[in-house]
Tab-separated table of C-alpha atoms in Angstrom:
chain	number	residue	atom	x	y	z
A	1	MET	CA	87.063	102.667	106.468
A	2	PRO	CA	83.339	102.109	105.678
A	3	ASP	CA	81.839	98.641	105.916
A	4	SER	CA	82.612	95.922	103.410
A	5	GLN	CA	79.310	96.126	101.563
A	6	ASP	CA	79.661	99.873	100.917
A	7	VAL	CA	83.150	99.649	99.470
A	8	THR	CA	82.485	96.517	97.440
A	9	ALA	CA	79.462	98.227	95.887
A	10	ALA	CA	81.784	101.090	94.918
A	11	LEU	CA	84.302	98.557	93.601
A	12	ALA	CA	81.599	97.014	91.400
A	13	ALA	CA	80.552	100.420	90.085
A	14	ASP	CA	84.132	101.310	89.183
A	15	GLY	CA	84.520	97.953	87.469
A	16	ASP	CA	81.422	98.671	85.411
A	17	ALA	CA	82.897	102.024	84.413
A	18	VAL	CA	86.099	100.397	83.152
A	19	GLU	CA	84.114	97.747	81.316
A	20	ALA	CA	82.173	100.517	79.555
A	21	LEU	CA	85.471	101.831	78.170
A	22	VAL	CA	86.246	98.594	76.340
A	23	ALA	CA	82.957	96.748	75.831
A	24	ASP	CA	82.289	98.161	72.367
A	25	LEU	CA	85.846	98.472	71.094
A	26	ALA	CA	86.732	97.051	67.716
A	27	ASP	CA	88.915	93.965	68.012
A	28	ALA	CA	91.894	95.838	66.572
A	29	ASP	CA	91.706	98.508	69.273
A	30	TRP	CA	92.594	95.972	71.964
A	31	ALA	CA	96.091	95.859	70.482
A	32	ARG	CA	96.623	99.611	70.806
A	33	PRO	CA	99.638	100.512	72.989
A	34	THR	CA	98.832	102.316	76.238
A	35	PRO	CA	101.026	104.783	78.166
A	36	ALA	CA	102.384	101.828	80.179
A	37	PRO	CA	105.445	100.739	78.142
A	38	GLY	CA	104.908	97.385	76.463
A	39	TRP	CA	101.261	97.097	77.478
A	40	THR	CA	98.296	97.182	75.143
A	41	ILE	CA	94.676	97.597	76.196
A	42	ALA	CA	94.496	93.797	76.279
A	43	HIS	CA	97.410	93.706	78.739
A	44	GLN	CA	95.607	96.191	80.993
A	45	ILE	CA	92.461	94.065	81.141
A	46	ALA	CA	94.455	90.856	81.578
A	47	HIS	CA	96.264	92.430	84.529
A	48	LEU	CA	92.965	93.433	86.113
A	49	ALA	CA	91.647	89.899	85.608
A	50	ALA	CA	94.715	88.418	87.300
A	51	THR	CA	94.522	90.907	90.174
A	52	PHE	CA	90.854	90.224	90.829
A	53	LYS	CA	91.490	86.472	90.614
A	54	LEU	CA	94.049	86.867	93.387
A	55	ALA	CA	91.749	89.003	95.545
A	56	GLY	CA	88.755	86.719	95.066
A	57	THR	CA	90.806	83.673	95.991
A	58	ALA	CA	92.220	85.413	99.082
A	59	ALA	CA	88.725	86.240	100.316
A	60	ALA	CA	87.080	82.899	99.510
A	61	ASP	CA	89.871	80.328	99.888
A	62	PRO	CA	92.863	81.474	101.965
A	63	GLU	CA	94.735	78.188	101.537
A	64	ALA	CA	94.445	78.306	97.748
A	65	PHE	CA	95.574	81.924	97.883
A	66	LYS	CA	98.763	80.949	99.693
A	67	ALA	CA	99.640	78.629	96.829
A	68	LEU	CA	99.018	81.395	94.273
A	69	ALA	CA	100.960	83.993	96.271
A	70	ALA	CA	103.945	81.677	96.658
A	71	GLY	CA	104.683	82.218	92.988
A	72	VAL	CA	105.240	85.952	93.430
A	73	GLY	CA	108.574	85.616	95.222
A	74	GLN	CA	111.155	88.380	94.858
A	75	ASP	CA	110.724	88.945	91.114
A	76	PHE	CA	107.677	91.201	91.317
A	77	ASP	CA	107.722	92.321	87.683
A	78	GLY	CA	108.272	88.771	86.495
A	79	ALA	CA	105.355	87.541	88.578
A	80	VAL	CA	103.090	90.243	87.132
A	81	GLN	CA	104.013	89.250	83.581
A	82	GLN	CA	103.503	85.572	84.371
A	83	SER	CA	100.046	86.245	85.844
A	84	LEU	CA	98.880	87.765	82.547
A	85	LYS	CA	99.547	84.658	80.468
A	86	PRO	CA	96.398	82.616	81.243
A	87	TYR	CA	94.261	85.589	80.200
A	88	LEU	CA	96.346	86.898	77.313
A	89	ALA	CA	97.135	83.579	75.634
A	90	PRO	CA	93.644	82.865	74.239
A	91	TYR	CA	93.354	86.462	73.031
A	92	LEU	CA	96.758	86.385	71.343
A	93	ALA	CA	95.925	83.079	69.695
A	94	SER	CA	92.593	84.241	68.298
A	95	GLY	CA	92.943	88.016	68.042
A	96	ALA	CA	89.398	88.244	69.417
A	97	PRO	CA	88.994	89.931	72.834
A	98	LYS	CA	85.571	88.451	73.701
A	99	ASP	CA	86.990	85.675	75.891
A	100	LEU	CA	89.373	88.059	77.692
A	101	LEU	CA	86.565	90.495	78.491
A	102	GLU	CA	84.282	87.709	79.703
A	103	ARG	CA	86.984	86.218	81.905
A	104	TRP	CA	87.796	89.576	83.477
A	105	ASN	CA	84.130	90.199	84.212
A	106	ALA	CA	83.845	86.752	85.785
A	107	GLU	CA	86.927	87.306	87.963
A	108	ARG	CA	85.799	90.698	89.190
A	109	ARG	CA	82.256	89.549	89.980
A	110	THR	CA	83.618	86.597	91.921
A	111	ALA	CA	85.994	88.863	93.847
A	112	GLU	CA	83.270	91.409	94.634
A	113	GLN	CA	80.993	88.705	96.035
A	114	ALA	CA	83.790	87.051	98.009
A	115	LEU	CA	84.951	90.308	99.579
A	116	ALA	CA	81.408	91.328	100.496
A	117	ALA	CA	80.889	87.959	102.197
A	118	VAL	CA	83.901	88.227	104.529
A	119	PRO	CA	82.630	88.691	108.118
A	120	ALA	CA	83.313	92.108	109.608
A	121	GLY	CA	86.682	92.208	111.335
A	122	GLN	CA	87.985	89.025	109.726
A	123	PRO	CA	91.319	89.639	107.984
A	124	VAL	CA	91.985	88.443	104.457
A	125	PRO	CA	95.460	87.083	103.610
A	126	TRP	CA	97.405	89.221	101.172
A	127	LEU	CA	100.853	89.462	99.611
A	128	VAL	CA	102.642	91.241	102.460
A	129	ARG	CA	100.262	90.947	105.411
A	130	PRO	CA	96.569	90.204	106.033
A	131	LEU	CA	94.157	93.071	105.327
A	132	PRO	CA	90.553	93.833	106.275
A	133	ALA	CA	88.272	93.036	103.335
A	134	PRO	CA	87.227	96.703	102.886
A	135	VAL	CA	90.891	97.722	102.565
A	136	LEU	CA	91.514	95.030	99.964
A	137	ALA	CA	88.427	96.198	98.072
A	138	ALA	CA	89.801	99.751	98.142
A	139	ALA	CA	93.075	98.413	96.744
A	140	GLY	CA	91.031	96.946	93.909
A	141	MET	CA	89.564	100.382	93.263
A	142	MET	CA	93.105	101.728	93.034
A	143	GLU	CA	93.903	99.117	90.368
A	144	LEU	CA	90.760	99.998	88.427
A	145	PHE	CA	91.528	103.704	88.616
A	146	GLY	CA	95.108	103.404	87.412
A	147	HIS	CA	94.636	100.872	84.651
A	148	GLY	CA	91.329	102.428	83.644
A	149	GLN	CA	93.169	105.730	83.219
A	150	ASP	CA	95.710	104.088	80.940
A	151	ILE	CA	92.862	102.800	78.783
A	152	ALA	CA	91.067	106.156	78.800
A	153	ASP	CA	94.283	107.959	77.821
A	154	THR	CA	94.798	105.544	74.940
A	155	LEU	CA	91.278	106.123	73.667
A	156	GLY	CA	91.279	109.882	74.301
A	157	VAL	CA	88.323	109.563	76.675
A	158	ARG	CA	87.667	111.936	79.559
A	159	ARG	CA	86.406	110.009	82.568
A	160	GLU	CA	83.618	111.159	84.854
A	161	HIS	CA	84.495	110.765	88.530
A	162	THR	CA	82.277	110.593	91.610
A	163	ASP	CA	82.756	110.737	95.351
A	164	ARG	CA	83.446	107.006	95.279
A	165	LEU	CA	87.017	108.283	95.015
A	166	ARG	CA	86.945	108.723	98.787
A	167	TYR	CA	87.731	105.010	99.209
A	168	LEU	CA	90.815	105.363	97.030
A	169	VAL	CA	91.880	108.584	98.753
A	170	GLU	CA	91.567	106.872	102.144
A	171	PHE	CA	93.586	103.935	100.854
A	172	ALA	CA	96.323	106.232	99.530
A	173	VAL	CA	96.510	108.069	102.847
A	174	ARG	CA	96.722	104.716	104.631
A	175	THR	CA	99.599	103.656	102.358
A	176	TRP	CA	101.331	107.030	102.166
A	177	ASP	CA	104.702	105.434	102.988
A	178	PHE	CA	104.737	102.969	100.064
A	179	GLY	CA	106.738	105.355	97.872
A	180	TYR	CA	109.551	105.452	100.403
A	181	GLN	CA	109.531	101.685	100.834
A	182	ALA	CA	109.649	101.085	97.086
A	183	ARG	CA	112.836	103.129	96.846
A	184	GLY	CA	114.507	101.916	100.041
A	185	LEU	CA	114.170	105.354	101.659
A	186	ALA	CA	113.503	106.184	105.277
A	187	THR	CA	109.939	107.305	105.954
A	188	PRO	CA	109.810	110.793	107.514
A	189	ALA	CA	109.189	110.676	111.238
A	190	THR	CA	106.290	113.098	111.051
A	191	GLU	CA	102.601	112.978	110.328
A	192	PHE	CA	101.115	114.544	107.222
A	193	ARG	CA	97.884	116.463	106.878
A	194	PHE	CA	95.854	115.731	103.737
A	195	GLU	CA	93.080	118.126	102.711
A	196	ILE	CA	91.372	116.786	99.609
A	197	THR	CA	88.446	118.230	97.662
A	198	ALA	CA	85.929	115.676	96.392
A	199	PRO	CA	84.357	115.809	92.909
A	200	SER	CA	81.175	117.005	94.641
A	201	GLY	CA	83.058	119.806	96.387
A	202	ALA	CA	83.070	118.118	99.794
A	203	ARG	CA	86.258	118.416	101.823
A	204	TRP	CA	88.008	115.280	103.054
A	205	GLU	CA	90.563	115.733	105.812
A	206	PHE	CA	93.083	113.266	107.213
A	207	GLY	CA	95.866	113.665	109.744
A	208	PRO	CA	96.531	116.220	112.498
A	209	ALA	CA	95.015	119.649	111.910
A	210	ASP	CA	98.214	121.291	113.183
A	211	ALA	CA	100.636	119.206	111.093
A	212	GLU	CA	103.408	121.222	109.433
A	213	GLN	CA	103.608	118.873	106.454
A	214	ARG	CA	100.460	119.285	104.343
A	215	VAL	CA	99.161	118.139	100.962
A	216	SER	CA	95.997	119.577	99.443
A	217	GLY	CA	94.117	119.615	96.167
A	218	PRO	CA	91.412	117.889	94.096
A	219	ALA	CA	90.678	114.207	94.718
A	220	VAL	CA	91.008	113.306	91.036
A	221	ASP	CA	94.488	114.850	90.887
A	222	PHE	CA	95.463	113.174	94.144
A	223	CYS	CA	94.432	109.776	92.755
A	224	LEU	CA	96.262	110.424	89.481
A	225	LEU	CA	99.376	111.210	91.528
A	226	VAL	CA	99.308	108.134	93.784
A	227	THR	CA	98.661	105.806	90.845
A	228	ARG	CA	101.487	107.595	88.978
A	229	ARG	CA	99.300	108.322	85.964
A	230	ARG	CA	100.252	112.017	85.918
A	231	HIS	CA	103.368	113.947	86.797
A	232	ARG	CA	102.994	116.298	89.744
A	233	ASP	CA	103.701	119.289	87.481
A	234	ASP	CA	100.446	118.637	85.623
A	235	LEU	CA	98.275	118.438	88.742
A	236	ALA	CA	96.643	121.070	90.939
A	237	LEU	CA	98.175	119.728	94.140
A	238	THR	CA	100.051	121.846	96.638
A	239	ALA	CA	102.464	120.864	99.379
A	240	ASP	CA	103.513	122.796	102.457
A	241	GLY	CA	106.717	121.623	104.072
A	242	LYS	CA	109.879	120.009	102.720
A	243	ASP	CA	108.775	116.436	103.414
A	244	ALA	CA	105.339	116.965	101.885
A	245	ASP	CA	106.889	118.500	98.783
A	246	GLY	CA	109.259	115.562	98.439
A	247	TRP	CA	106.343	113.152	98.858
A	248	LEU	CA	104.718	114.525	95.704
A	249	ASP	CA	107.731	113.233	93.759
A	250	LEU	CA	107.458	109.639	94.968
A	251	ALA	CA	103.867	109.043	96.093
A	252	GLN	CA	102.415	105.684	95.120
A	253	ALA	CA	99.520	103.662	96.517
A	254	TYR	CA	100.759	100.243	95.426
A	255	ARG	CA	103.497	97.829	96.463
A	256	GLY	CA	106.414	96.964	94.274
A	257	PRO	CA	108.567	98.999	91.889
A	258	ALA	CA	107.410	102.538	91.187
A	259	GLY	CA	107.652	102.172	87.426
A	260	GLU	CA	108.480	104.955	85.013
A	261	GLY	CA	105.477	107.081	85.856
A	262	ARG	CA	104.551	109.887	83.470
A	263	THR	CA	106.545	112.874	82.251
A	264	PRO	CA	105.630	116.569	82.654
A	265	GLY	CA	103.272	117.704	79.928
A	266	GLN	CA	102.682	114.173	78.634
A	267	PHE	CA	98.943	114.779	78.998
A	268	ARG	CA	96.972	117.973	78.988
A	269	PRO	CA	95.650	118.807	82.493
A	270	SER	CA	92.123	118.845	81.069
A	271	GLY	CA	92.530	115.205	80.014
A	272	ASN	CA	92.118	113.816	83.533
């Protein structure tokens, strides 16, 4: 994983890209339902604000983070919904998204600065176990990618991707077993080979070159798969080997329940 400053700069750039999606929206558009059942665009931004609040606190004040994390408990979905309330409540009361957008921007800027300031090699406390700051920043990029895609899909916007996706690809490879854990399944006792093509055309390779289980394809499609924003049938990903093929059905780069995901043909392949 690259150094903290590199990945936090990429995190900031991705945050700016998501902000650009919503900055000029009419107030009424914030109430538009997104592909995530029950979530509007306002819910998506509120979730990002809550997530970045958690990450910024973990990096800057580990003791305060422990108090925040204690509220997560076993009810993961309930904790996510509860975390939205401080950000959603003012918006729901006024119908004006200005405060919500400003608060999200404040939370993400604070988190970016806090993560960049963590000394190299110093772990940051997190929900399951401590993580290096660059890994936590990459997890933030995963959140921005997934929830940004929900917003883009709602607005009918085609996003432009860069090789910053490498940080998310690396994170997804690092967490390749999360899909098994989320479903209580045994993780295959074999290593996978991932051969991913960057937006620039560069080739990113992970895992043993002679591995029998292999996944390959475009980085954008890979990231859409692991954030569960597209069904595998609508992506240009290929798998060699039974385990690798099965992984395409359950891949996810986040902890907690898998969620409903997306159905085949729900989005046109060109709408990535």
